Amino acid sequence: METSESLFTEETTQVAERIEVQPVSNDQAIDTRLTRIMEATGWFSDIAVQVEEGVVFLDGHTGSADYRTWAGDLARKTSDVVAVVNRIQIAEISPWDYSPAVNELQALWEMTLQRVPRLLLGLLVLFMAGVTAWMVAHGVRKTFGNRLNPLLRDVAARLLGVFVFLLGLYLVLQVVGLSGLAATVLGGTGVAGLVAGIAFRDILENYLASILISLRNPFRIGDMVEIVGHTGLVQRVTTRGTVLMDLDGNHVQIPNATVYKSIIHNYTANPNRRENFEVGIGFENSISLAQNLVRDILNEHPAVLRDPEFLVLVDRLGSATVNLKIYFWYDGSAYNGPKVKSSLIRMVKRVFQEHEISMPDEAREVLFPEGVSVRMSEALPVRRTEESPAKTTPPFVGTEADTTEAEGNLASEDKQLREQGRNSRVPEEGDNLLEENPA
């Protein structure tokens, strides 16, 4: 609602060049005409107009100097007016005069009453926009179902729902009459998106990385993986990060952006894994005999695979030993690698001792000061233990136990870790974006 000041400046600054009354105007007609005009404006109080011989006398009060000037111009432009004596006084506004505020409130109230029907219609449109947005999002999720990645399906549903709701909000502002605000909202949406993208760059990066991970599926739930130095079973992938349970039973949370940009070792994708260990024999021993003995152990061990083939290779000549390097494959989904390696090293040591194949330490040169006498002591008797049997013990033929009580069962611990993962509390909340590993 425009104030009285704006009404004056916009609508009443232009006064007609001449105001005609009657072909022959008398003083009374001029008086009556001017009085009615000034009372109609509502700008004057105690207004009194007196005309004598064409001279107009103006008395009264007004709240603005512009109103006083306007009254004088009006009188001068009236027909048959000879002169104007403007005695209108400008009333001083009291600091306790609340009439301007009351007028503004009254104008605001009248404007509100005028816009109530538009507001009600706008609320109805907004409600319909919200319902339509929800139906669109629900329809997208139901239409694609399992044919689309869960995270990608959720993102598409939310984007379409937000777009429909923003369109409804734009229509609401147009209906209410706030077209300028509607343009600002739509323009500000893009600016707000840019600001949010800069302020929440890491969050958005992890969110986009989670979409790519769920699309490419570098691993599944329950897979044994190694990511940025952390090895464990995959427990959960959310929009923020990937949760692993390491071999010590601890949960490790890795941001998805780091996961997507890092090298991933997936040990479950191919269950066959290779291990190796090294053993040194003396120069006086037969290398081919040692190789054959190790080959027989590998060939008879239940955890060692025949295909791919195991290898017993001469790796290098040390200062006091000929070093053999043994490569073998095992089924990682069924056996534990360190346990199988421990079993093989123990069995190789035993069969070498049985066949008098020495395994000397690296040669060490000892310097004695000049003049110090050195006397060789008598050979000490060989201490016979379970791991160092007497010469009369028959050669190893693969009949002894493949594992000891200390080594425990050679079976893989993946199953136990998966069971611990199911029973533990996963610290990362949110929907799991990956499917369970059927294995």
XYZ file of C-alpha atoms in Angstrom:
439
model
C 0.000 0.000 0.000
C 1.541 3.296 -1.039
C 1.934 6.018 1.589
C 0.457 9.483 1.369
C 3.924 10.854 0.531
C 4.268 8.571 -2.498
C 0.732 9.405 -3.566
C 1.611 13.063 -3.564
C 4.848 12.735 -5.502
C 3.491 10.319 -8.101
C -0.116 11.359 -8.632
C -0.594 15.003 -7.632
C 2.509 16.869 -8.631
C 0.885 17.735 -11.929
C -1.825 20.406 -11.556
C -4.037 21.380 -14.476
C -3.033 24.574 -16.218
C -6.531 26.076 -15.716
C -9.523 25.020 -13.648
C -12.742 26.295 -15.150
C -15.866 26.813 -13.002
C -18.533 28.817 -14.794
C -18.249 31.107 -17.785
C -18.602 33.992 -15.340
C -17.047 32.947 -12.000
C -17.948 34.721 -8.812
C -16.037 34.642 -5.568
C -18.436 32.186 -3.941
C -18.004 29.626 -6.747
C -14.222 29.836 -6.482
C -14.404 29.440 -2.717
C -16.644 26.384 -2.931
C -14.609 24.724 -5.662
C -11.232 25.115 -3.927
C -12.608 24.036 -0.543
C -14.027 20.815 -1.915
C -10.791 19.939 -3.774
C -8.527 20.446 -0.772
C -10.872 18.607 1.595
C -10.966 15.697 -0.847
C -7.195 15.264 -0.656
C -7.201 14.737 3.083
C -3.889 16.546 3.367
C -5.225 19.595 5.203
C -6.878 20.212 8.547
C -8.988 23.234 9.524
C -8.891 24.360 5.898
C -10.554 27.691 5.182
C -10.821 29.385 1.776
C -11.922 33.011 1.429
C -12.224 34.851 -1.905
C -12.635 38.631 -2.200
C -12.564 40.374 -5.570
C -10.631 37.470 -7.077
C -8.052 37.323 -4.314
C -7.882 33.890 -2.616
C -6.936 33.615 1.060
C -5.900 30.097 2.202
C -5.838 29.190 5.912
C -5.354 25.915 7.709
C -2.705 23.349 8.587
C -0.848 20.613 6.672
C 1.913 18.171 7.455
C 4.180 18.919 4.495
C 5.609 21.974 2.743
C 4.897 20.278 -0.575
C 1.200 20.141 0.263
C 1.229 23.884 1.117
C 2.918 24.715 -2.200
C 0.483 22.506 -4.072
C -2.510 24.343 -2.532
C -1.101 27.715 -3.623
C -0.485 26.484 -7.191
C -4.002 25.063 -7.329
C -5.553 28.388 -6.339
C -3.459 30.406 -8.829
C -4.512 28.166 -11.735
C -8.222 28.561 -10.975
C -10.154 30.765 -13.376
C -10.723 34.447 -12.445
C -8.211 34.264 -9.568
C -6.219 37.483 -9.427
C -3.870 36.687 -6.545
C -3.304 34.049 -3.831
C -2.453 34.657 -0.202
C -1.212 31.318 1.156
C -1.461 31.365 4.953
C -1.513 27.595 5.413
C 0.802 26.610 8.269
C 2.914 23.463 8.394
C 2.004 21.560 11.532
C 4.882 20.242 13.642
C 4.732 16.475 14.054
C 4.804 15.377 17.674
C 7.298 12.616 18.550
C 4.382 10.860 20.221
C 2.310 10.910 17.084
C 1.883 7.289 16.043
C -0.486 8.005 13.228
C 2.108 7.273 10.484
C 2.853 3.860 12.018
C -0.843 3.175 12.422
C -1.412 4.133 8.807
C 1.356 1.795 7.677
C -0.018 -1.079 9.736
C -3.455 -0.420 8.392
C -2.098 -0.428 4.843
C -0.222 -3.666 5.523
C -3.326 -5.271 6.953
C -5.390 -4.253 3.959
C -2.710 -5.627 1.627
C -2.655 -8.901 3.583
C -6.423 -9.246 3.353
C -6.220 -8.662 -0.361
C -3.589 -11.406 -0.742
C -5.163 -14.011 1.542
C -6.868 -15.808 -1.364
C -3.558 -15.894 -3.248
C -1.766 -17.227 -0.176
C -4.298 -20.007 0.248
C -3.993 -20.928 -3.401
C -0.191 -20.850 -3.102
C -0.259 -23.204 -0.109
C -2.459 -25.577 -2.071
C -0.043 -25.494 -5.010
C 2.926 -26.058 -2.649
C 1.197 -29.068 -1.080
C 0.453 -30.531 -4.494
C 4.079 -29.926 -5.545
C 5.346 -31.809 -2.471
C 3.011 -34.735 -3.114
C 3.972 -34.819 -6.795
C 7.689 -34.732 -5.915
C 7.246 -37.668 -3.526
C 5.278 -39.635 -6.127
C 7.934 -38.965 -8.793
C 10.743 -40.129 -6.474
C 8.788 -43.213 -5.424
C 7.939 -43.973 -9.051
C 11.597 -43.794 -10.085
C 12.623 -46.196 -7.316
C 9.819 -48.613 -8.149
C 10.284 -48.410 -11.928
C 13.987 -49.184 -11.959
C 13.829 -51.607 -9.024
C 16.807 -53.962 -9.127
C 17.681 -52.992 -12.689
C 19.701 -50.011 -11.473
C 22.368 -49.610 -8.820
C 20.687 -48.805 -5.458
C 22.698 -45.644 -4.868
C 22.313 -44.401 -8.441
C 18.587 -45.126 -8.277
C 18.298 -43.152 -5.029
C 20.261 -40.205 -6.437
C 18.099 -40.069 -9.584
C 14.901 -40.241 -7.525
C 16.015 -37.424 -5.230
C 17.153 -35.173 -8.070
C 13.851 -35.541 -9.913
C 11.894 -34.998 -6.702
C 13.842 -31.829 -5.868
C 13.370 -30.525 -9.418
C 9.586 -31.027 -9.243
C 9.402 -29.378 -5.816
C 11.422 -26.347 -6.971
C 9.122 -25.987 -9.963
C 6.121 -26.026 -7.627
C 7.772 -23.444 -5.365
C 8.338 -21.187 -8.378
C 4.639 -21.447 -9.293
C 3.656 -20.640 -5.701
C 5.706 -17.447 -5.685
C 4.246 -16.452 -9.030
C 0.688 -17.025 -7.783
C 1.297 -14.995 -4.621
C 2.689 -12.166 -6.718
C 6.330 -12.468 -5.714
C 7.728 -12.943 -9.202
C 10.935 -11.123 -8.281
C 11.507 -13.467 -5.352
C 10.768 -16.452 -7.602
C 13.525 -15.424 -10.001
C 15.850 -14.900 -7.033
C 15.099 -18.382 -5.669
C 15.815 -20.053 -8.991
C 18.958 -18.024 -9.528
C 20.071 -18.562 -5.956
C 19.655 -22.315 -6.302
C 22.541 -22.448 -8.747
C 24.653 -20.111 -6.638
C 23.877 -22.102 -3.493
C 24.839 -25.287 -5.308
C 28.177 -23.774 -6.297
C 28.859 -22.530 -2.766
C 27.872 -25.906 -1.290
C 30.126 -27.663 -3.785
C 33.106 -25.607 -2.639
C 32.312 -25.775 1.079
C 31.512 -29.503 1.101
C 33.982 -30.637 -1.537
C 35.244 -33.624 0.459
C 31.716 -34.792 1.281
C 30.623 -34.531 -2.356
C 33.807 -36.260 -3.488
C 33.124 -39.210 -1.177
C 29.495 -39.293 -2.320
C 30.429 -39.438 -6.006
C 33.125 -42.017 -5.259
C 30.523 -44.208 -3.521
C 28.397 -44.097 -6.693
C 31.353 -45.167 -8.839
C 32.337 -47.921 -6.401
C 28.808 -49.328 -6.346
C 28.701 -49.217 -10.158
C 32.099 -50.809 -10.824
C 32.016 -53.296 -7.915
C 35.772 -53.722 -7.273
C 34.808 -55.886 -4.293
C 31.807 -57.371 -2.518
C 30.730 -57.694 1.066
C 32.935 -60.319 2.734
C 35.837 -60.011 0.281
C 39.355 -59.975 1.698
C 40.993 -56.814 0.350
C 43.998 -54.593 0.965
C 43.493 -50.826 0.594
C 46.148 -48.214 1.425
C 47.970 -50.701 3.630
C 44.887 -51.958 5.466
C 43.936 -55.622 4.992
C 40.577 -56.961 6.063
C 37.115 -58.163 5.150
C 34.723 -55.667 3.559
C 31.861 -55.020 5.976
C 29.979 -52.078 4.522
C 30.156 -49.329 1.907
C 28.088 -46.223 2.621
C 27.884 -42.820 0.965
C 30.776 -41.688 3.148
C 33.283 -44.519 3.452
C 34.218 -48.199 3.246
C 34.400 -50.226 6.453
C 36.875 -53.104 6.775
C 37.380 -55.516 9.645
C 41.100 -56.229 9.761
C 42.709 -59.506 10.758
C 42.897 -58.331 14.382
C 39.128 -57.803 14.552
C 39.287 -54.000 14.406
C 37.031 -51.895 12.192
C 38.834 -49.593 9.775
C 36.909 -46.799 8.018
C 38.427 -45.509 4.772
C 36.898 -42.543 2.867
C 35.414 -43.621 -0.462
C 37.433 -41.016 -2.359
C 40.621 -42.628 -1.020
C 39.338 -46.113 -1.852
C 38.441 -45.178 -5.412
C 41.814 -43.527 -6.101
C 43.934 -46.208 -4.401
C 45.315 -49.569 -5.506
C 42.999 -52.343 -4.315
C 44.226 -55.879 -3.717
C 41.254 -58.245 -3.769
C 42.372 -61.583 -2.405
C 38.935 -63.172 -2.672
C 38.436 -62.534 -6.393
C 40.940 -65.324 -7.099
C 41.064 -67.759 -4.160
C 44.418 -69.206 -5.284
C 47.291 -67.427 -3.568
C 51.048 -67.898 -3.689
C 53.507 -67.882 -0.817
C 57.257 -68.421 -0.694
C 60.039 -68.988 1.794
C 63.807 -69.398 1.627
C 66.146 -72.005 3.086
C 69.930 -72.270 2.840
C 71.939 -75.519 2.609
C 75.670 -76.095 2.891
C 77.944 -76.059 -0.150
C 78.908 -79.667 0.496
C 75.304 -80.892 0.141
C 73.629 -82.094 -3.041
C 71.370 -79.366 -4.410
C 69.315 -81.759 -6.520
C 68.700 -84.014 -3.514
C 67.507 -81.066 -1.459
C 65.225 -79.937 -4.269
C 63.736 -83.409 -4.625
C 63.107 -83.696 -0.892
C 61.311 -80.343 -0.796
C 59.374 -81.269 -3.930
C 58.159 -84.494 -2.269
C 56.954 -82.521 0.764
C 55.078 -80.041 -1.396
C 53.614 -82.807 -3.526
C 52.234 -84.653 -0.489
C 51.040 -81.674 1.551
C 47.213 -81.431 1.462
C 47.141 -77.623 1.438
C 49.549 -77.169 -1.504
C 47.967 -77.004 -4.963
C 49.383 -79.035 -7.846
C 48.044 -76.560 -10.374
C 49.469 -73.951 -10.532
C 52.741 -75.824 -10.144
C 54.999 -75.289 -7.147
C 58.682 -74.464 -7.685
C 61.924 -75.201 -5.830
C 64.574 -72.903 -7.307
C 68.201 -72.098 -6.530
C 67.952 -68.417 -5.675
C 71.543 -67.354 -4.946
C 74.912 -68.356 -3.533
C 75.463 -66.894 -0.115
C 78.720 -66.541 1.781
C 78.228 -69.905 3.457
C 75.044 -71.355 1.934
C 73.277 -72.190 -1.282
C 69.869 -70.543 -0.906
C 66.804 -72.341 -2.210
C 63.568 -70.435 -2.727
C 60.320 -72.390 -2.551
C 57.167 -71.087 -4.242
C 53.823 -72.792 -3.636
C 50.128 -72.110 -4.230
C 47.225 -72.746 -1.875
C 43.476 -72.142 -1.782
C 43.080 -68.952 0.237
C 39.379 -69.550 0.782
C 40.111 -72.867 2.500
C 43.565 -72.490 4.098
C 45.466 -69.892 6.070
C 48.667 -68.865 4.287
C 50.952 -68.213 7.297
C 49.908 -71.517 8.874
C 50.617 -73.488 5.696
C 53.982 -71.764 5.373
C 54.833 -72.597 8.996
C 53.931 -76.242 8.420
C 56.088 -76.479 5.296
C 59.141 -74.814 6.880
C 58.947 -77.189 9.851
C 58.671 -80.246 7.601
C 61.533 -79.106 5.323
C 63.794 -78.589 8.331
C 63.005 -82.037 9.629
C 63.604 -83.894 6.377
C 66.896 -82.031 5.812
C 68.088 -83.113 9.240
C 67.058 -86.690 8.520
C 69.120 -86.696 5.329
C 72.088 -84.934 6.971
C 71.668 -81.839 4.806
C 73.243 -79.015 6.758
C 71.662 -75.598 7.072
C 74.599 -73.466 8.256
C 74.410 -69.869 9.330
C 76.176 -67.194 7.319
C 79.977 -67.459 7.821
C 81.392 -65.159 10.454
C 85.055 -64.183 10.526
C 86.497 -63.967 14.049
C 89.812 -62.114 14.575
C 91.890 -62.915 17.617
C 94.637 -60.608 18.877
C 98.162 -61.660 17.985
C 99.660 -64.004 20.523
C 96.366 -65.422 21.747
C 96.358 -69.206 21.454
C 93.290 -70.893 20.012
C 92.413 -74.504 20.841
C 89.550 -76.396 19.226
C 87.277 -78.044 21.765
C 86.000 -81.566 21.346
C 82.802 -81.962 19.435
C 79.800 -81.856 21.701
C 77.315 -84.725 21.484
C 74.382 -84.075 19.280
C 71.261 -83.302 21.306
C 68.491 -85.539 20.105
C 65.009 -84.058 20.231
C 61.781 -84.648 18.447
C 62.833 -82.121 15.826
C 66.359 -83.652 15.575
C 65.890 -87.475 15.428
C 68.627 -90.083 15.441
C 70.181 -91.344 12.226
C 68.317 -94.614 12.542
C 64.968 -92.825 12.028
C 63.480 -93.858 8.684
C 63.280 -91.178 5.973
C 60.251 -88.908 5.862
C 57.580 -90.289 3.577
C 54.799 -87.813 4.244
C 53.069 -89.800 6.946
C 53.617 -87.431 9.890
C 51.052 -84.838 10.836
C 50.793 -81.898 8.438
C 50.317 -79.522 11.363
C 51.227 -79.278 15.016
C 49.174 -78.259 17.990
C 50.999 -74.906 18.075
C 50.155 -74.211 14.441
C 46.521 -75.137 14.902
C 44.173 -75.958 12.081
C 45.438 -74.950 8.645
C 41.956 -73.818 7.625
C 41.387 -70.209 6.571
C 40.201 -67.765 9.221
C 38.005 -65.831 6.769
C 34.898 -67.659 7.939
C 35.591 -66.768 11.556
C 36.204 -63.137 10.612
C 32.944 -62.994 8.663
C 31.107 -64.406 11.674
C 32.710 -61.802 13.929
C 31.698 -59.100 11.447
C 28.077 -60.225 11.534
C 28.027 -60.220 15.326
C 29.848 -56.912 15.807
C 28.493 -53.372 15.667
C 29.517 -51.586 12.491
C 30.468 -48.008 13.462
C 29.462 -46.533 10.078
C 25.713 -45.955 9.802
C 23.801 -45.801 6.509
C 22.532 -48.144 3.849
C 24.971 -50.728 2.522
C 25.586 -50.073 -1.171
C 27.169 -53.440 -2.010
C 25.704 -56.903 -2.329
C 26.667 -59.809 -0.106
C 29.366 -62.136 -1.377
C 27.675 -65.479 -2.063
C 30.853 -67.253 -1.063
